[in-house]
Amino acid sequence: MIELLLLPLLVGCLVALISAPLGAFVMWNRLVYFGDTLAHSALLGVAFALLFSLTPSVGIALSCIVIAVLLWLLQKRSRLANDSLLGIISHSSLALGLVCVSLMADTRIDLHAYLFGDLLTVTMHDAATIAAIAVIIFIGVGLTWRGLLMMTIDQHLAQVEGVQVERLRLLLMVFIALLIGIAMKVVGILLITALLIIPAASARKVTRSPEAMVIVAALIALSSVCLGLAASYFFDTPPGASIVLSGTCFFITTQCLAKR
Amino acid sequence: MTEPLMQLTKVNVTLTNHAILHDVSCTIERGQITTIIGPNGAGKSTLVKVIVGLETATTGRIDYPQGKLRVGYMPQSLFVDQSMPIKVGRFLSLVGKQKPTHAEREHALTLVDMLHVLDKPLHALSGGEFQRVLLARAILQKPDLMVLDEPMQGVDINGQAKLYKLIAKLRDSLNCAVVMVSHDLHLVMAQTDNVLCLNGHICCHGQPKNVSRHPEYLKLFGAQVSENLAVYAHNHDHHHTPQGDVVNCSDECDHHHD
């Protein structure tokens, strides 16, 4: 029984590691709602994947990239990309995804698995796709780290100093889209933002540099995955929700620690 | 006479059918401080953005007779999100394409008299301290041209006088040109070499040599500080309608302009 947990644990840890740096950037750049919008549009990606018989992760990543580029263009053109616009796109795409999936009635799919994660049924094939995407994000963020930080601090300043701000912003959005594609398997569409934000927010109060914050966030995310899976094993709770709740416990703990 | 660092010729900027800058021409020379003054909405920040390259001129020419410039830019406002933990030293390492060395960072902070904040969290600084750190950041660019958009924001009156003095000192030690925006029409430092009065177009420009000392300021700052403060007294030979159009007038305005 325990070896059945090995692959889920591995995949969960991989996603946790990648979500730490991106979660930090989502927080610093105030992209929480943006991440939420992408996550909600992921169901469209599921329908997409079914239609063209792709791996769900790839389908979701592709559809999220399309939405991300769309938002990036809208943001560049005008000031349309405010809360309301994100809200409209977020819920419209979720609704559209639900309708599309229900229209494909002949292909029976477990909606619950997509909405709340399905870590325990992860296959070797899933794991390989997730690992490949994770490596791409890891290398990408590593190479652009300094520019991303400069852009986060002030985009005009970064631009004057020769950072390709627009390109980097698009890249960050693509990374987030890719992450949502692989995180869906772990915690599900509705809980992805939690996986991004909670470890980063927990690490904020106990660290003093951006790098330290990311490392602590990664450790917290890893621990949350381990704890969540253990809880799921012993108490038979849903793994995705258990992982998020473990993160919440860490958040409360660090908030209390920092007060002293 | 050396060649100027930068030359703007009849620069126009129109944003969404709204003319922001109209036929602005000016030159920026090494070792000179140019202060841009003008009322709200005069296009001061837009002109600064054109100078640093954040805004492109709709029409007009911008020349760099001495080649491409290294620009140290201090934006009007900079709020590092509270959610990012960062110390001053690390903040200063995120400058330009090449990471400045530790010695360079310490040197820049020493120049602005802020070495003691090196290991402090950025969010713990006061407004005046933060402005100085931003100035140190601009210094680290080893600039040919320092562009400071309202550097006095959040700095109290005494701190302002010190900051003006510091900027003048930096101009000498870095041998660069300085362009800054001052929101205050009257408060222009004696070390300013050039004043550029902007209101969509350049109303007038020149050296604040003939500046008279305003008794109100003497009273406010005392004799010592007032050495660095002066009033750029100027009269217009034209007036503006509420829309900003120029209306010529004959007798009450007495000095020359473009």
Tab-separated table of C-alpha atoms in Angstrom, chain B residues 31 51 62 78 86-88 98 126 130 135 146 155 159 174 176 185 187 209 214 225 229 243 256:
chain	number	residue	atom	x	y	z
B	31	GLY	CA	28.177	68.908	-15.677
B	51	ILE	CA	14.534	61.700	-21.930
B	62	ILE	CA	16.413	63.176	-30.249
B	78	LEU	CA	8.648	53.454	-6.280
B	86	ILE	CA	14.545	42.660	0.791
B	87	LYS	CA	17.461	44.451	2.413
B	88	VAL	CA	18.937	47.675	1.104
B	98	GLN	CA	25.881	43.809	-14.455
B	126	SER	CA	11.819	56.592	6.146
B	130	PHE	CA	14.505	55.828	0.800
B	135	LEU	CA	19.868	58.120	-5.456
B	146	MET	CA	21.033	61.332	-13.909
B	155	VAL	CA	11.400	64.618	2.222
B	159	GLY	CA	16.077	67.329	4.159
B	174	LEU	CA	30.367	61.865	-11.172
B	176	CYS	CA	27.411	63.820	-15.234
B	185	LEU	CA	7.622	76.644	-9.064
B	187	LEU	CA	11.928	76.536	-4.895
B	209	LYS	CA	21.499	83.869	-12.318
B	214	HIS	CA	12.811	86.046	-1.714
B	225	VAL	CA	20.317	76.919	4.133
B	229	LEU	CA	17.993	78.018	-2.130
B	243	GLN	CA	-6.858	75.231	-22.032
B	256	HIS	CA	12.374	87.201	-23.479
